[in-house]
Amino acid sequence: MRLFRRHRKLIKFAVFLSLPILAFGLIKLTLWYSTKLAIDNLTNQSEGIVEIKYKTITSSLKGSVSVNAITIFIPVAKESIHIKSIRLSADNLISLLKLSLRLKFESDEIPKSLSLIIEGLKVDINSKLINLPKDIKQTPFERFSTLACGDTLRFDEKVLTNMGYSEIETDFNIYYSYDKLSKSLSINLYENMDRFFNLDFSAELKGVSKIPDSTDLVIGASTGSMPQGFPQLGKVKLTINDDSFISRKVTFCANNNNSNKKDYIKKHVGMASDYLQQLGLT
């Protein structure tokens, strides 16, 4: 008894020090469990359509949670999609916990920022998931892309292999930030397709005072006009940078058309202009 009284302060101090560690562990466990539950629910809902497997779930107290080494198997095609990681990041830990636990935000409460990052999404170039059957009719976009490219109807696995590709690897970053004072929401989508291109799209919504209602979005998409009081679209910007696909395409099409690169480009530009005019575009 005397020994307990003597060390009571020491015990209290040890308990006090252990509280942050226990809280840290509890938060990490909550994020892990809620993420695992979400994946399990998705797997159950898509049973027979896809099979989802992953190695680990990691989280950060800065406000992010990641699912790592993901394999999505599609039984119908008997093929898989591999993803290095999918990470969800919020402006703070509280927002992330609300999202992971599916708690509702107040009508005037919007997380200051949110991002979904998909890293290392890989698909084999010969996959049925990205290649159309040979008897499918050529689309207008495929027609436009293959003008002056000899007998090529589309850039399928055979053509892409000839151009030096063996797989398609893509990274996505979908991000938004919200300014409460100006009530503006900035949205950004960045995609990098390795050795193909990278795309950077940004847009601004003005007059955002609450999380947009999904019903309003459906009505706006179907009628072509958003309901009164719905946020207005501001500045929009799209930038596409080539990452060797165009140079590969020029080389391939020039060879396939028995011409040099300069002649192919000139012919393609002329045919593209005529094709667009046929569609009513100047």
Tab-separated table of C-alpha atoms in Angstrom:
chain	number	residue	atom	x	y	z
A	1	MET	CA	0.000	0.000	0.000
A	2	ARG	CA	2.806	2.367	0.914
A	3	LEU	CA	4.569	1.456	-2.312
A	4	PHE	CA	1.427	2.354	-4.303
A	5	ARG	CA	1.080	5.726	-2.529
A	6	ARG	CA	4.727	6.465	-3.087
A	7	HIS	CA	4.511	5.860	-6.819
A	8	ARG	CA	0.977	7.177	-7.369
A	9	LYS	CA	2.190	10.420	-8.944
A	10	LEU	CA	4.541	8.490	-11.191
A	11	ILE	CA	1.672	6.240	-12.311
A	12	LYS	CA	-0.565	9.263	-13.005
A	13	PHE	CA	2.208	10.887	-15.002
A	14	ALA	CA	2.750	7.694	-17.030
A	15	VAL	CA	-0.992	7.467	-17.761
A	16	PHE	CA	-1.027	11.130	-18.799
A	17	LEU	CA	1.862	10.526	-21.201
A	18	SER	CA	0.182	7.456	-22.657
A	19	LEU	CA	-3.088	9.260	-23.496
A	20	PRO	CA	-1.800	10.889	-26.733
A	21	ILE	CA	-0.373	7.522	-27.839
A	22	LEU	CA	-3.711	5.825	-27.151
A	23	ALA	CA	-5.583	8.581	-29.004
A	24	PHE	CA	-3.177	8.286	-31.944
A	25	GLY	CA	-3.698	4.526	-32.061
A	26	LEU	CA	-7.480	4.875	-31.816
A	27	ILE	CA	-7.601	7.392	-34.698
A	28	LYS	CA	-5.350	5.207	-36.868
A	29	LEU	CA	-7.531	2.182	-36.086
A	30	THR	CA	-10.710	4.140	-36.903
A	31	LEU	CA	-9.318	5.257	-40.282
A	32	TRP	CA	-8.103	1.739	-41.067
A	33	TYR	CA	-11.372	0.063	-40.107
A	34	SER	CA	-13.652	2.579	-41.873
A	35	THR	CA	-11.558	2.342	-45.063
A	36	LYS	CA	-11.541	-1.460	-44.933
A	37	LEU	CA	-15.317	-1.453	-44.370
A	38	ALA	CA	-15.844	0.837	-47.395
A	39	ILE	CA	-13.751	-1.473	-49.607
A	40	ASP	CA	-15.571	-4.566	-48.293
A	41	ASN	CA	-18.946	-2.927	-49.011
A	42	LEU	CA	-17.827	-1.989	-52.532
A	43	THR	CA	-16.594	-5.547	-53.114
A	44	ASN	CA	-19.874	-7.039	-51.894
A	45	GLN	CA	-21.949	-4.671	-54.052
A	46	SER	CA	-19.914	-5.520	-57.156
A	47	GLU	CA	-19.681	-9.268	-56.505
A	48	GLY	CA	-19.421	-11.183	-59.775
A	49	ILE	CA	-18.441	-8.012	-61.653
A	50	VAL	CA	-15.077	-7.200	-60.066
A	51	GLU	CA	-12.859	-8.664	-57.367
A	52	ILE	CA	-10.819	-6.195	-55.312
A	53	LYS	CA	-7.662	-7.096	-53.412
A	54	TYR	CA	-5.087	-4.886	-51.685
A	55	LYS	CA	-2.028	-5.264	-49.459
A	56	THR	CA	-2.110	-2.454	-46.900
A	57	ILE	CA	-4.041	0.561	-45.620
A	58	THR	CA	-1.958	3.441	-44.268
A	59	SER	CA	-2.954	6.798	-42.797
A	60	SER	CA	-1.497	10.093	-41.653
A	61	LEU	CA	-2.629	12.413	-38.865
A	62	LYS	CA	-2.199	15.271	-41.356
A	63	GLY	CA	-5.485	14.095	-42.877
A	64	SER	CA	-4.906	11.351	-45.436
A	65	VAL	CA	-5.564	7.642	-45.859
A	66	SER	CA	-4.131	5.347	-48.560
A	67	VAL	CA	-4.979	1.933	-49.928
A	68	ASN	CA	-1.849	0.348	-51.399
A	69	ALA	CA	-1.007	-2.341	-53.986
A	70	ILE	CA	-4.528	-2.784	-55.356
A	71	THR	CA	-5.568	-5.440	-57.864
A	72	ILE	CA	-8.979	-5.223	-59.536
A	73	PHE	CA	-9.849	-8.465	-61.322
A	74	ILE	CA	-12.649	-8.475	-63.933
A	75	PRO	CA	-13.949	-12.076	-64.257
A	76	VAL	CA	-15.763	-11.483	-67.582
A	77	ALA	CA	-12.570	-10.321	-69.290
A	78	LYS	CA	-10.338	-12.552	-67.131
A	79	GLU	CA	-7.971	-9.616	-66.736
A	80	SER	CA	-6.742	-7.357	-63.948
A	81	ILE	CA	-6.047	-3.675	-63.384
A	82	HIS	CA	-3.159	-2.898	-61.026
A	83	ILE	CA	-2.962	0.310	-58.986
A	84	LYS	CA	0.013	1.325	-56.861
A	85	SER	CA	-2.106	3.381	-54.437
A	86	ILE	CA	-5.297	5.383	-53.985
A	87	ARG	CA	-5.014	8.224	-51.485
A	88	LEU	CA	-7.732	10.476	-50.089
A	89	SER	CA	-6.534	13.695	-48.430
A	90	ALA	CA	-8.636	16.294	-46.609
A	91	ASP	CA	-7.712	19.717	-45.215
A	92	ASN	CA	-7.513	18.288	-41.701
A	93	LEU	CA	-7.992	15.115	-39.680
A	94	ILE	CA	-11.528	16.022	-38.523
A	95	SER	CA	-12.773	16.380	-42.110
A	96	LEU	CA	-11.138	13.069	-43.042
A	97	LEU	CA	-12.742	11.288	-40.078
A	98	LYS	CA	-16.158	12.684	-41.041
A	99	LEU	CA	-15.676	11.478	-44.607
A	100	SER	CA	-14.399	8.045	-43.579
A	101	LEU	CA	-17.201	7.572	-41.048
A	102	ARG	CA	-19.743	8.959	-43.540
A	103	LEU	CA	-20.848	11.669	-41.110
A	104	LYS	CA	-22.872	14.515	-42.605
A	105	PHE	CA	-21.383	17.981	-42.932
A	106	GLU	CA	-23.496	20.954	-41.940
A	107	SER	CA	-25.219	22.753	-44.827
A	108	ASP	CA	-22.765	25.670	-44.667
A	109	GLU	CA	-19.712	23.556	-43.916
A	110	ILE	CA	-17.455	22.608	-46.817
A	111	PRO	CA	-14.004	21.073	-46.273
A	112	LYS	CA	-11.397	23.656	-47.305
A	113	SER	CA	-9.685	21.155	-49.580
A	114	LEU	CA	-9.997	17.574	-50.712
A	115	SER	CA	-7.955	15.468	-53.120
A	116	LEU	CA	-8.136	11.982	-54.562
A	117	ILE	CA	-4.823	10.709	-55.918
A	118	ILE	CA	-4.553	7.515	-57.976
A	119	GLU	CA	-0.960	6.473	-58.586
A	120	GLY	CA	0.388	3.830	-60.942
A	121	LEU	CA	-2.780	2.565	-62.630
A	122	LYS	CA	-1.444	-0.058	-65.058
A	123	VAL	CA	-3.142	-1.901	-67.898
A	124	ASP	CA	-1.433	-4.177	-70.415
A	125	ILE	CA	-1.507	-2.799	-73.959
A	126	ASN	CA	-3.121	-6.051	-75.208
A	127	SER	CA	-5.888	-5.935	-72.595
A	128	LYS	CA	-9.487	-6.443	-73.737
A	129	LEU	CA	-10.386	-3.677	-71.275
A	130	ILE	CA	-8.966	-0.951	-73.533
A	131	ASN	CA	-9.243	-2.546	-76.984
A	132	LEU	CA	-12.422	-2.589	-79.026
A	133	PRO	CA	-13.474	-5.661	-81.042
A	134	LYS	CA	-12.090	-5.579	-84.603
A	135	ASP	CA	-15.555	-5.369	-86.173
A	136	ILE	CA	-16.587	-2.220	-84.275
A	137	LYS	CA	-17.234	0.699	-86.607
A	138	GLN	CA	-14.684	3.535	-86.576
A	139	THR	CA	-15.765	6.464	-84.385
A	140	PRO	CA	-15.563	10.123	-85.576
A	141	PHE	CA	-12.690	10.746	-83.136
A	142	GLU	CA	-10.794	7.708	-84.450
A	143	ARG	CA	-11.452	8.890	-87.994
A	144	PHE	CA	-10.030	12.325	-87.158
A	145	SER	CA	-6.964	10.874	-85.375
A	146	THR	CA	-6.015	8.514	-88.194
A	147	LEU	CA	-6.393	10.894	-91.165
A	148	ALA	CA	-3.471	10.481	-93.597
A	149	CYS	CA	-2.225	7.482	-91.580
A	150	GLY	CA	-2.514	4.920	-94.365
A	151	ASP	CA	-4.872	1.996	-93.679
A	152	THR	CA	-4.906	2.539	-89.890
A	153	LEU	CA	-8.445	2.710	-88.510
A	154	ARG	CA	-7.613	3.189	-84.819
A	155	PHE	CA	-4.627	3.226	-82.483
A	156	ASP	CA	-5.229	-0.282	-81.125
A	157	GLU	CA	-2.825	-2.669	-79.381
A	158	LYS	CA	-1.122	-3.654	-82.676
A	159	VAL	CA	-0.402	-0.042	-83.648
A	160	LEU	CA	0.643	1.014	-80.125
A	161	THR	CA	3.004	-1.965	-79.882
A	162	ASN	CA	4.517	-0.899	-83.202
A	163	MET	CA	4.943	2.585	-81.703
A	164	GLY	CA	6.951	1.140	-78.795
A	165	TYR	CA	4.312	0.769	-76.069
A	166	SER	CA	3.818	-2.345	-73.919
A	167	GLU	CA	1.499	-0.994	-71.210
A	168	ILE	CA	-0.474	2.067	-70.234
A	169	GLU	CA	0.431	3.612	-66.869
A	170	THR	CA	-1.552	6.588	-65.591
A	171	ASP	CA	-1.607	8.859	-62.535
A	172	PHE	CA	-4.665	10.953	-61.594
A	173	ASN	CA	-4.993	13.826	-59.137
A	174	ILE	CA	-8.470	15.281	-58.591
A	175	TYR	CA	-8.330	18.251	-56.210
A	176	TYR	CA	-10.481	21.133	-55.015
A	177	SER	CA	-9.967	24.062	-52.668
A	178	TYR	CA	-12.685	26.260	-51.175
A	179	ASP	CA	-12.491	29.937	-50.214
A	180	LYS	CA	-15.242	30.680	-47.694
A	181	LEU	CA	-14.888	34.477	-47.914
A	182	SER	CA	-15.272	34.710	-51.698
A	183	LYS	CA	-17.502	31.586	-51.807
A	184	SER	CA	-15.491	30.195	-54.698
A	185	LEU	CA	-14.558	26.589	-55.349
A	186	SER	CA	-11.465	25.827	-57.457
A	187	ILE	CA	-11.386	22.386	-59.084
A	188	ASN	CA	-8.331	20.808	-60.677
A	189	LEU	CA	-7.853	17.551	-62.555
A	190	TYR	CA	-4.361	16.441	-63.478
A	191	GLU	CA	-3.637	13.283	-65.465
A	192	ASN	CA	-0.246	11.982	-66.496
A	193	MET	CA	-0.230	9.066	-68.948
A	194	ASP	CA	3.376	7.917	-69.025
A	195	ARG	CA	5.046	8.516	-72.439
A	196	PHE	CA	1.678	9.582	-73.901
A	197	PHE	CA	0.683	13.020	-72.550
A	198	ASN	CA	-0.205	14.966	-69.427
A	199	LEU	CA	-3.426	16.903	-69.034
A	200	ASP	CA	-4.153	19.767	-66.631
A	201	PHE	CA	-7.763	20.956	-66.320
A	202	SER	CA	-8.943	23.650	-63.917
A	203	ALA	CA	-12.279	25.360	-63.353
A	204	GLU	CA	-13.793	27.786	-60.871
A	205	LEU	CA	-17.296	27.803	-59.412
A	206	LYS	CA	-18.531	31.095	-57.959
A	207	GLY	CA	-21.245	31.614	-55.367
A	208	VAL	CA	-20.732	28.302	-53.570
A	209	SER	CA	-22.268	28.477	-50.092
A	210	LYS	CA	-23.032	24.787	-49.542
A	211	ILE	CA	-22.210	21.380	-50.901
A	212	PRO	CA	-24.112	21.127	-54.231
A	213	ASP	CA	-27.157	18.881	-54.067
A	214	SER	CA	-26.933	15.813	-56.327
A	215	THR	CA	-30.523	16.391	-57.514
A	216	ASP	CA	-29.610	19.879	-58.758
A	217	LEU	CA	-26.621	18.425	-60.620
A	218	VAL	CA	-28.824	15.823	-62.341
A	219	ILE	CA	-31.430	18.466	-63.306
A	220	GLY	CA	-28.738	20.796	-64.617
A	221	ALA	CA	-27.088	18.045	-66.662
A	222	SER	CA	-30.400	16.950	-68.224
A	223	THR	CA	-31.788	20.433	-68.977
A	224	GLY	CA	-28.556	22.218	-69.835
A	225	SER	CA	-29.167	24.961	-67.237
A	226	MET	CA	-28.571	24.966	-63.506
A	227	PRO	CA	-31.380	25.852	-61.043
A	228	GLN	CA	-31.610	29.419	-59.739
A	229	GLY	CA	-29.064	30.077	-57.021
A	230	PHE	CA	-26.770	27.311	-58.248
A	231	PRO	CA	-23.037	28.221	-58.420
A	232	GLN	CA	-21.904	29.898	-61.647
A	233	LEU	CA	-19.027	28.618	-63.735
A	234	GLY	CA	-16.043	30.966	-63.828
A	235	LYS	CA	-12.636	30.639	-65.489
A	236	VAL	CA	-11.894	27.326	-67.214
A	237	LYS	CA	-8.449	26.263	-68.451
A	238	LEU	CA	-7.206	23.135	-70.220
A	239	THR	CA	-3.541	22.407	-70.978
A	240	ILE	CA	-2.309	19.277	-72.754
A	241	ASN	CA	1.414	18.552	-73.066
A	242	ASP	CA	2.726	15.806	-75.324
A	243	ASP	CA	5.002	13.195	-73.758
A	244	SER	CA	6.278	11.552	-76.976
A	245	PHE	CA	2.945	10.165	-78.300
A	246	ILE	CA	2.683	12.776	-81.084
A	247	SER	CA	6.273	12.269	-82.223
A	248	ARG	CA	5.713	8.477	-82.209
A	249	LYS	CA	2.450	8.937	-84.116
A	250	VAL	CA	4.089	11.174	-86.753
A	251	THR	CA	6.870	8.618	-87.306
A	252	PHE	CA	4.444	5.684	-87.496
A	253	CYS	CA	1.932	7.392	-89.805
A	254	ALA	CA	4.614	8.763	-92.121
A	255	ASN	CA	6.060	5.257	-92.546
A	256	ASN	CA	2.589	3.744	-92.891
A	257	ASN	CA	1.732	6.322	-95.579
A	258	ASN	CA	5.054	5.846	-97.418
A	259	SER	CA	6.003	9.496	-96.918
A	260	ASN	CA	8.311	11.625	-94.793
A	261	LYS	CA	7.233	13.324	-91.554
A	262	LYS	CA	6.871	16.796	-93.083
A	263	ASP	CA	4.599	15.546	-95.888
A	264	TYR	CA	2.496	13.493	-93.460
A	265	ILE	CA	1.919	16.501	-91.183
A	266	LYS	CA	0.944	18.708	-94.146
A	267	LYS	CA	-1.451	16.072	-95.490
A	268	HIS	CA	-2.968	15.403	-92.065
A	269	VAL	CA	-3.591	19.119	-91.414
A	270	GLY	CA	-5.301	19.532	-94.787
A	271	MET	CA	-7.497	16.440	-94.349
A	272	ALA	CA	-8.312	17.434	-90.754
A	273	SER	CA	-9.483	20.890	-91.888
A	274	ASP	CA	-11.717	19.348	-94.575
A	275	TYR	CA	-13.111	16.768	-92.132
A	276	LEU	CA	-14.001	19.426	-89.552
A	277	GLN	CA	-15.773	21.512	-92.209
A	278	GLN	CA	-17.819	18.438	-93.142
A	279	LEU	CA	-18.921	18.315	-89.510
A	280	GLY	CA	-19.885	22.004	-89.673
A	281	LEU	CA	-16.839	23.241	-87.741
A	282	THR	CA	-14.557	26.011	-88.981
